[in-house]
Amino acid sequence: MRILTNTTSPYARIARIALGEKGFDLSGTEIVNPWSDDPGLLALNSAARVPTLETDEGLPITESLLVVLWLERKVPEPSLLSGPLDRTISLAGRAMGVVDAMANIVTNRMQVDPNFGEHRVGLKRRRTIVEGMRQLERDPPDYDGGTPSIAVIASVVALDYLALRFPGEPWVEAYPQLEALRAQVADRPAFATTVPSL
């Protein structure tokens, strides 16, 4: 299996952590630049997005949460849906909303307008980030060791992406409970080997 990714995408990191936690070998990871219309990436995924997986049969598997769904069926144990299912999915969705809002600001700053974050839509996305992170901080996902749930994975990825892309922003608050959650999983290989970098 090939895994096409980059070093910053929170979506790709979610998929890579999920793969690692399911026991997949991540050594087949290839770093690509989705913005350069990499031919290998485009051949598999016309949207030119990461993560893109290529199965041993040559089929592309795309979109981070669909990768997780595929993994849950392909390798049911250990499950990434541990704990009360409704709560796990709810918290994962909250974290994904934050990730989406951050990615939207970052993409538009890079590709459209460096001041996008100060425009009406950018400010709405910022509100999503601030409120979503506050809600996750008040009610973080449970983790008691072992394989983390998708809610834990998405929350930690959101926290790390916030630190990567919005350092020093005055609207970014302290999140001690989420920091503690991150510390609990930081040494797990799937997390440690996928820490984002610019």
Short mmCIF file of N, CA, C and O in Angstrom, two decimals, residues 76-188:
data_model
loop_
_atom_site.label_atom_id
_atom_site.label_comp_id
_atom_site.label_asym_id
_atom_site.label_seq_id
_atom_site.Cartn_x
_atom_site.Cartn_y
_atom_site.Cartn_z
N PRO A 76 -11.07 -4.63 12.09
CA PRO A 76 -11.98 -4.19 13.14
C PRO A 76 -11.32 -3.97 14.51
O PRO A 76 -11.78 -3.14 15.29
N GLU A 77 -10.27 -4.71 14.79
CA GLU A 77 -9.60 -4.57 16.08
C GLU A 77 -8.13 -4.22 15.87
O GLU A 77 -7.49 -4.80 14.97
N PRO A 78 -7.62 -3.29 16.65
CA PRO A 78 -8.30 -2.51 17.67
C PRO A 78 -9.20 -1.44 17.03
O PRO A 78 -8.85 -0.88 15.99
N SER A 79 -10.32 -1.19 17.66
CA SER A 79 -11.28 -0.24 17.11
C SER A 79 -10.90 1.19 17.45
O SER A 79 -10.37 1.48 18.53
N LEU A 80 -11.17 2.08 16.51
CA LEU A 80 -10.99 3.51 16.73
C LEU A 80 -12.29 4.16 17.19
O LEU A 80 -12.38 5.38 17.29
N LEU A 81 -13.28 3.32 17.47
CA LEU A 81 -14.59 3.81 17.92
C LEU A 81 -14.87 3.37 19.35
O LEU A 81 -16.02 3.16 19.73
N SER A 82 -13.83 3.24 20.14
CA SER A 82 -14.00 2.78 21.53
C SER A 82 -14.76 3.81 22.35
O SER A 82 -14.82 4.99 22.02
N GLY A 83 -15.34 3.33 23.44
CA GLY A 83 -16.14 4.18 24.30
C GLY A 83 -17.56 4.28 23.79
O GLY A 83 -17.93 3.64 22.79
N PRO A 84 -18.40 5.07 24.46
CA PRO A 84 -19.78 5.24 23.99
C PRO A 84 -19.78 5.82 22.57
O PRO A 84 -19.24 6.89 22.33
N LEU A 85 -20.38 5.09 21.64
CA LEU A 85 -20.29 5.44 20.23
C LEU A 85 -20.78 6.86 19.93
O LEU A 85 -20.12 7.62 19.23
N ASP A 86 -21.95 7.22 20.47
CA ASP A 86 -22.50 8.54 20.17
C ASP A 86 -21.56 9.65 20.63
O ASP A 86 -21.34 10.63 19.92
N ARG A 87 -21.01 9.49 21.83
CA ARG A 87 -20.09 10.51 22.36
C ARG A 87 -18.81 10.56 21.53
O ARG A 87 -18.32 11.66 21.21
N THR A 88 -18.27 9.42 21.18
CA THR A 88 -17.04 9.38 20.39
C THR A 88 -17.23 10.09 19.06
O THR A 88 -16.41 10.93 18.66
N ILE A 89 -18.31 9.76 18.35
CA ILE A 89 -18.57 10.38 17.05
C ILE A 89 -18.86 11.87 17.21
O ILE A 89 -18.41 12.70 16.40
N SER A 90 -19.60 12.25 18.24
CA SER A 90 -19.92 13.65 18.47
C SER A 90 -18.65 14.48 18.70
O SER A 90 -18.47 15.55 18.09
N LEU A 91 -17.76 13.99 19.56
CA LEU A 91 -16.53 14.73 19.84
C LEU A 91 -15.60 14.76 18.64
O LEU A 91 -14.95 15.77 18.37
N ALA A 92 -15.55 13.65 17.90
CA ALA A 92 -14.74 13.64 16.69
C ALA A 92 -15.26 14.67 15.68
O ALA A 92 -14.48 15.38 15.04
N GLY A 93 -16.57 14.76 15.56
CA GLY A 93 -17.16 15.75 14.66
C GLY A 93 -16.85 17.17 15.08
O GLY A 93 -16.59 18.03 14.24
N ARG A 94 -16.87 17.42 16.37
CA ARG A 94 -16.53 18.75 16.88
C ARG A 94 -15.08 19.09 16.51
O ARG A 94 -14.79 20.19 16.03
N ALA A 95 -14.18 18.15 16.73
CA ALA A 95 -12.77 18.39 16.39
C ALA A 95 -12.59 18.57 14.89
O ALA A 95 -11.80 19.42 14.44
N MET A 96 -13.32 17.79 14.09
CA MET A 96 -13.20 17.93 12.64
C MET A 96 -13.72 19.28 12.16
O MET A 96 -13.20 19.85 11.20
N GLY A 97 -14.74 19.81 12.83
CA GLY A 97 -15.21 21.16 12.49
C GLY A 97 -14.13 22.20 12.71
O GLY A 97 -13.98 23.13 11.90
N VAL A 98 -13.37 22.05 13.78
CA VAL A 98 -12.25 22.95 14.06
C VAL A 98 -11.18 22.78 12.98
O VAL A 98 -10.65 23.77 12.45
N VAL A 99 -10.84 21.54 12.66
CA VAL A 99 -9.83 21.28 11.62
C VAL A 99 -10.26 21.90 10.30
O VAL A 99 -9.46 22.55 9.62
N ASP A 100 -11.52 21.70 9.92
CA ASP A 100 -12.01 22.27 8.66
C ASP A 100 -11.89 23.79 8.64
O ASP A 100 -11.47 24.38 7.64
N ALA A 101 -12.25 24.43 9.74
CA ALA A 101 -12.18 25.89 9.81
C ALA A 101 -10.74 26.38 9.70
O ALA A 101 -10.46 27.36 8.99
N MET A 102 -9.82 25.70 10.38
CA MET A 102 -8.42 26.09 10.29
C MET A 102 -7.88 25.90 8.88
O MET A 102 -7.21 26.77 8.34
N ALA A 103 -8.18 24.74 8.29
CA ALA A 103 -7.69 24.46 6.94
C ALA A 103 -8.25 25.46 5.94
O ALA A 103 -7.55 25.87 5.00
N ASN A 104 -9.49 25.89 6.14
CA ASN A 104 -10.11 26.86 5.25
C ASN A 104 -9.36 28.19 5.32
O ASN A 104 -9.06 28.80 4.28
N ILE A 105 -9.05 28.65 6.52
CA ILE A 105 -8.30 29.90 6.67
C ILE A 105 -6.91 29.77 6.04
O ILE A 105 -6.47 30.64 5.28
N VAL A 106 -6.22 28.70 6.36
CA VAL A 106 -4.86 28.52 5.86
C VAL A 106 -4.84 28.47 4.34
O VAL A 106 -4.03 29.15 3.68
N THR A 107 -5.73 27.70 3.74
CA THR A 107 -5.77 27.58 2.28
C THR A 107 -6.06 28.92 1.63
O THR A 107 -5.39 29.32 0.66
N ASN A 108 -7.03 29.64 2.17
CA ASN A 108 -7.37 30.93 1.57
C ASN A 108 -6.28 31.98 1.80
O ASN A 108 -6.06 32.82 0.93
N ARG A 109 -5.60 31.93 2.92
CA ARG A 109 -4.46 32.83 3.12
C ARG A 109 -3.36 32.55 2.10
O ARG A 109 -2.74 33.47 1.56
N MET A 110 -3.10 31.28 1.84
CA MET A 110 -2.01 30.91 0.92
C MET A 110 -2.38 31.13 -0.54
O MET A 110 -1.54 31.54 -1.34
N GLN A 111 -3.63 30.87 -0.90
CA GLN A 111 -4.00 30.83 -2.31
C GLN A 111 -4.83 32.01 -2.79
O GLN A 111 -4.91 32.24 -4.00
N VAL A 112 -5.47 32.74 -1.87
CA VAL A 112 -6.39 33.80 -2.29
C VAL A 112 -5.96 35.16 -1.76
O VAL A 112 -5.69 36.09 -2.53
N ASP A 113 -5.90 35.30 -0.44
CA ASP A 113 -5.64 36.60 0.17
C ASP A 113 -4.97 36.39 1.53
O ASP A 113 -5.55 35.74 2.40
N PRO A 114 -3.76 36.91 1.72
CA PRO A 114 -3.07 36.73 3.01
C PRO A 114 -3.88 37.26 4.20
O PRO A 114 -3.66 36.84 5.33
N ASN A 115 -4.82 38.17 3.93
CA ASN A 115 -5.65 38.73 5.00
C ASN A 115 -7.01 38.06 5.10
O ASN A 115 -7.92 38.61 5.73
N PHE A 116 -7.15 36.89 4.50
CA PHE A 116 -8.45 36.22 4.49
C PHE A 116 -9.01 36.04 5.91
O PHE A 116 -10.22 36.14 6.11
N GLY A 117 -8.16 35.79 6.88
CA GLY A 117 -8.63 35.57 8.24
C GLY A 117 -9.36 36.75 8.84
O GLY A 117 -10.08 36.60 9.83
N GLU A 118 -9.18 37.93 8.26
CA GLU A 118 -9.85 39.14 8.76
C GLU A 118 -11.11 39.47 7.98
O GLU A 118 -11.82 40.41 8.33
N HIS A 119 -11.40 38.72 6.94
CA HIS A 119 -12.62 38.94 6.16
C HIS A 119 -13.81 38.28 6.86
O HIS A 119 -13.64 37.51 7.79
N ARG A 120 -14.99 38.58 6.38
CA ARG A 120 -16.21 38.08 7.02
C ARG A 120 -16.20 36.55 7.16
O ARG A 120 -16.48 36.02 8.24
N VAL A 121 -15.88 35.85 6.09
CA VAL A 121 -15.87 34.39 6.16
C VAL A 121 -14.73 33.91 7.05
O VAL A 121 -14.90 32.98 7.85
N GLY A 122 -13.57 34.54 6.93
CA GLY A 122 -12.44 34.17 7.79
C GLY A 122 -12.75 34.35 9.26
O GLY A 122 -12.39 33.51 10.10
N LEU A 123 -13.43 35.43 9.60
CA LEU A 123 -13.80 35.67 11.00
C LEU A 123 -14.81 34.63 11.49
O LEU A 123 -14.78 34.22 12.65
N LYS A 124 -15.70 34.21 10.60
CA LYS A 124 -16.64 33.15 10.96
C LYS A 124 -15.90 31.84 11.22
O LYS A 124 -16.21 31.11 12.17
N ARG A 125 -14.91 31.55 10.38
CA ARG A 125 -14.10 30.34 10.60
C ARG A 125 -13.34 30.44 11.91
O ARG A 125 -13.21 29.46 12.64
N ARG A 126 -12.83 31.63 12.22
CA ARG A 126 -12.12 31.82 13.48
C ARG A 126 -13.05 31.55 14.66
O ARG A 126 -12.66 30.92 15.64
N ARG A 127 -14.28 32.05 14.57
CA ARG A 127 -15.25 31.78 15.63
C ARG A 127 -15.46 30.28 15.81
O ARG A 127 -15.56 29.78 16.94
N THR A 128 -15.53 29.55 14.71
CA THR A 128 -15.67 28.09 14.78
C THR A 128 -14.50 27.48 15.53
O THR A 128 -14.69 26.58 16.36
N ILE A 129 -13.30 27.94 15.24
CA ILE A 129 -12.11 27.43 15.92
C ILE A 129 -12.18 27.71 17.41
O ILE A 129 -12.00 26.81 18.24
N VAL A 130 -12.42 28.97 17.76
CA VAL A 130 -12.42 29.37 19.17
C VAL A 130 -13.49 28.63 19.95
O VAL A 130 -13.22 28.04 21.01
N GLU A 131 -14.71 28.61 19.44
CA GLU A 131 -15.80 27.96 20.16
C GLU A 131 -15.62 26.44 20.19
O GLU A 131 -15.87 25.79 21.22
N GLY A 132 -15.18 25.87 19.08
CA GLY A 132 -14.96 24.42 19.05
C GLY A 132 -13.87 23.99 20.02
O GLY A 132 -14.02 22.98 20.73
N MET A 133 -12.78 24.74 20.07
CA MET A 133 -11.70 24.40 21.00
C MET A 133 -12.15 24.58 22.45
O MET A 133 -11.80 23.78 23.32
N ARG A 134 -12.94 25.62 22.72
CA ARG A 134 -13.45 25.80 24.08
C ARG A 134 -14.33 24.62 24.49
O ARG A 134 -14.25 24.15 25.63
N GLN A 135 -15.17 24.17 23.58
CA GLN A 135 -16.05 23.04 23.89
C GLN A 135 -15.25 21.77 24.13
O GLN A 135 -15.54 21.00 25.06
N LEU A 136 -14.23 21.53 23.30
CA LEU A 136 -13.38 20.35 23.49
C LEU A 136 -12.60 20.44 24.80
O LEU A 136 -12.39 19.44 25.48
N GLU A 137 -12.18 21.64 25.16
CA GLU A 137 -11.45 21.81 26.41
C GLU A 137 -12.35 21.55 27.62
O GLU A 137 -11.93 20.94 28.60
N ARG A 138 -13.61 22.00 27.53
CA ARG A 138 -14.55 21.77 28.63
C ARG A 138 -14.92 20.30 28.76
O ARG A 138 -15.19 19.81 29.85
N ASP A 139 -14.96 19.60 27.64
CA ASP A 139 -15.42 18.21 27.62
C ASP A 139 -14.55 17.40 26.66
O ASP A 139 -14.99 17.01 25.59
N PRO A 140 -13.29 17.15 27.04
CA PRO A 140 -12.38 16.46 26.13
C PRO A 140 -12.71 14.97 26.02
O PRO A 140 -13.38 14.40 26.90
N PRO A 141 -12.25 14.34 24.97
CA PRO A 141 -12.46 12.89 24.83
C PRO A 141 -11.78 12.14 25.97
O PRO A 141 -10.74 12.57 26.49
N ASP A 142 -12.37 11.02 26.35
CA ASP A 142 -11.77 10.18 27.39
C ASP A 142 -10.66 9.33 26.79
O ASP A 142 -10.76 8.87 25.66
N TYR A 143 -9.61 9.15 27.59
CA TYR A 143 -8.53 8.27 27.16
C TYR A 143 -7.91 7.63 28.39
O TYR A 143 -7.48 8.32 29.31
N ASP A 144 -7.89 6.29 28.41
CA ASP A 144 -7.33 5.59 29.57
C ASP A 144 -6.23 4.63 29.16
O ASP A 144 -5.99 3.62 29.81
N GLY A 145 -5.56 4.95 28.05
CA GLY A 145 -4.48 4.11 27.57
C GLY A 145 -4.94 3.21 26.44
O GLY A 145 -6.12 3.09 26.14
N GLY A 146 -4.00 2.58 25.78
CA GLY A 146 -4.32 1.70 24.66
C GLY A 146 -4.63 2.48 23.41
O GLY A 146 -4.25 3.65 23.26
N THR A 147 -5.33 1.84 22.50
CA THR A 147 -5.63 2.46 21.21
C THR A 147 -6.59 3.63 21.39
O THR A 147 -7.68 3.47 21.94
N PRO A 148 -6.21 4.82 20.94
CA PRO A 148 -7.10 5.98 21.11
C PRO A 148 -8.25 5.94 20.12
O PRO A 148 -8.14 5.38 19.03
N SER A 149 -9.34 6.56 20.50
CA SER A 149 -10.50 6.65 19.61
C SER A 149 -10.26 7.73 18.56
O SER A 149 -9.36 8.58 18.68
N ILE A 150 -11.12 7.74 17.55
CA ILE A 150 -11.05 8.78 16.53
C ILE A 150 -11.28 10.16 17.15
O ILE A 150 -10.76 11.16 16.66
N ALA A 151 -12.03 10.23 18.25
CA ALA A 151 -12.24 11.51 18.92
C ALA A 151 -10.93 12.01 19.52
O ALA A 151 -10.62 13.20 19.44
N VAL A 152 -10.16 11.12 20.12
CA VAL A 152 -8.85 11.51 20.67
C VAL A 152 -7.92 11.92 19.54
O VAL A 152 -7.26 12.96 19.61
N ILE A 153 -7.88 11.12 18.50
CA ILE A 153 -6.99 11.41 17.36
C ILE A 153 -7.31 12.78 16.77
O ILE A 153 -6.42 13.63 16.60
N ALA A 154 -8.58 13.02 16.46
CA ALA A 154 -8.96 14.29 15.82
C ALA A 154 -8.72 15.48 16.74
O ALA A 154 -8.31 16.55 16.28
N SER A 155 -8.94 15.31 18.04
CA SER A 155 -8.73 16.42 18.98
C SER A 155 -7.26 16.78 19.09
O SER A 155 -6.89 17.96 19.12
N VAL A 156 -6.40 15.78 19.18
CA VAL A 156 -4.96 16.04 19.28
C VAL A 156 -4.44 16.64 17.97
O VAL A 156 -3.63 17.57 17.99
N VAL A 157 -4.91 16.13 16.85
CA VAL A 157 -4.50 16.69 15.56
C VAL A 157 -4.94 18.15 15.47
O VAL A 157 -4.17 19.02 15.01
N ALA A 158 -6.14 18.47 15.90
CA ALA A 158 -6.62 19.85 15.88
C ALA A 158 -5.73 20.74 16.75
O ALA A 158 -5.34 21.84 16.34
N LEU A 159 -5.40 20.28 17.94
CA LEU A 159 -4.55 21.06 18.85
C LEU A 159 -3.18 21.32 18.23
O LEU A 159 -2.68 22.45 18.26
N ASP A 160 -2.57 20.29 17.65
CA ASP A 160 -1.25 20.45 17.05
C ASP A 160 -1.29 21.33 15.81
O ASP A 160 -0.36 22.11 15.55
N TYR A 161 -2.36 21.23 15.03
CA TYR A 161 -2.46 22.06 13.83
C TYR A 161 -2.67 23.52 14.20
O TYR A 161 -2.14 24.43 13.55
N LEU A 162 -3.41 23.77 15.27
CA LEU A 162 -3.59 25.13 15.77
C LEU A 162 -2.24 25.73 16.14
O LEU A 162 -1.93 26.87 15.78
N ALA A 163 -1.41 24.96 16.84
CA ALA A 163 -0.09 25.44 17.25
C ALA A 163 0.81 25.67 16.04
O ALA A 163 1.60 26.63 16.02
N LEU A 164 0.69 24.82 15.02
CA LEU A 164 1.52 24.94 13.84
C LEU A 164 1.15 26.16 13.00
O LEU A 164 2.04 26.91 12.56
N ARG A 165 -0.12 26.38 12.78
CA ARG A 165 -0.56 27.39 11.81
C ARG A 165 -0.94 28.74 12.42
O ARG A 165 -0.99 29.74 11.69
N PHE A 166 -1.20 28.76 13.72
CA PHE A 166 -1.66 30.02 14.31
C PHE A 166 -0.87 30.39 15.57
O PHE A 166 -1.44 30.78 16.58
N PRO A 167 0.46 30.27 15.52
CA PRO A 167 1.25 30.59 16.73
C PRO A 167 1.18 32.08 17.04
O PRO A 167 1.28 32.92 16.13
N GLY A 168 0.98 32.39 18.31
CA GLY A 168 1.00 33.79 18.73
C GLY A 168 -0.25 34.58 18.41
O GLY A 168 -0.32 35.77 18.72
N GLU A 169 -1.26 33.95 17.80
CA GLU A 169 -2.50 34.69 17.51
C GLU A 169 -3.18 35.05 18.83
O GLU A 169 -3.32 34.20 19.72
N PRO A 170 -3.64 36.29 18.98
CA PRO A 170 -4.22 36.72 20.25
C PRO A 170 -5.50 35.99 20.63
O PRO A 170 -5.87 35.95 21.81
N TRP A 171 -6.17 35.40 19.66
CA TRP A 171 -7.44 34.71 19.95
C TRP A 171 -7.24 33.26 20.35
O TRP A 171 -8.19 32.58 20.73
N VAL A 172 -6.01 32.75 20.27
CA VAL A 172 -5.74 31.37 20.68
C VAL A 172 -5.58 31.33 22.19
O VAL A 172 -4.80 32.10 22.77
N GLU A 173 -6.33 30.45 22.83
CA GLU A 173 -6.35 30.37 24.29
C GLU A 173 -5.53 29.18 24.79
O GLU A 173 -5.01 28.40 23.98
N ALA A 174 -5.41 29.07 26.09
CA ALA A 174 -4.74 27.92 26.69
C ALA A 174 -5.75 26.77 26.80
O ALA A 174 -6.93 26.98 27.09
N TYR A 175 -5.26 25.56 26.56
CA TYR A 175 -6.12 24.37 26.59
C TYR A 175 -5.45 23.29 27.42
O TYR A 175 -4.99 22.28 26.87
N PRO A 176 -5.38 23.48 28.74
CA PRO A 176 -4.63 22.53 29.57
C PRO A 176 -5.15 21.10 29.52
O PRO A 176 -4.36 20.15 29.56
N GLN A 177 -6.46 20.92 29.44
CA GLN A 177 -6.98 19.55 29.39
C GLN A 177 -6.62 18.87 28.07
O GLN A 177 -6.28 17.68 28.05
N LEU A 178 -6.68 19.62 26.99
CA LEU A 178 -6.29 19.05 25.70
C LEU A 178 -4.78 18.82 25.62
O LEU A 178 -4.33 17.85 25.03
N GLU A 179 -4.01 19.70 26.25
CA GLU A 179 -2.56 19.50 26.31
C GLU A 179 -2.24 18.22 27.09
O GLU A 179 -1.34 17.46 26.71
N ALA A 180 -2.98 17.99 28.17
CA ALA A 180 -2.78 16.76 28.95
C ALA A 180 -3.14 15.53 28.12
O ALA A 180 -2.46 14.50 28.20
N LEU A 181 -4.20 15.64 27.33
CA LEU A 181 -4.59 14.54 26.45
C LEU A 181 -3.49 14.27 25.44
O LEU A 181 -3.10 13.11 25.21
N ARG A 182 -2.96 15.33 24.84
CA ARG A 182 -1.88 15.17 23.88
C ARG A 182 -0.67 14.48 24.53
O ARG A 182 -0.06 13.59 23.94
N ALA A 183 -0.35 14.89 25.76
CA ALA A 183 0.80 14.30 26.45
C ALA A 183 0.62 12.79 26.65
O ALA A 183 1.59 12.04 26.63
N GLN A 184 -0.62 12.37 26.84
CA GLN A 184 -0.89 10.95 27.07
C GLN A 184 -0.59 10.09 25.85
O GLN A 184 -0.25 8.92 25.98
N VAL A 185 -0.74 10.67 24.66
CA VAL A 185 -0.55 9.88 23.43
C VAL A 185 0.72 10.25 22.67
O VAL A 185 1.05 9.62 21.68
N ALA A 186 1.43 11.26 23.15
CA ALA A 186 2.55 11.82 22.38
C ALA A 186 3.62 10.80 22.03
O ALA A 186 4.25 10.90 20.98
N ASP A 187 3.85 9.84 22.92
CA ASP A 187 4.90 8.86 22.67
C ASP A 187 4.45 7.65 21.85
O ASP A 187 5.28 6.80 21.50
N ARG A 188 3.17 7.58 21.54
CA ARG A 188 2.72 6.48 20.69
C ARG A 188 3.30 6.70 19.29
O ARG A 188 3.23 7.81 18.75
#
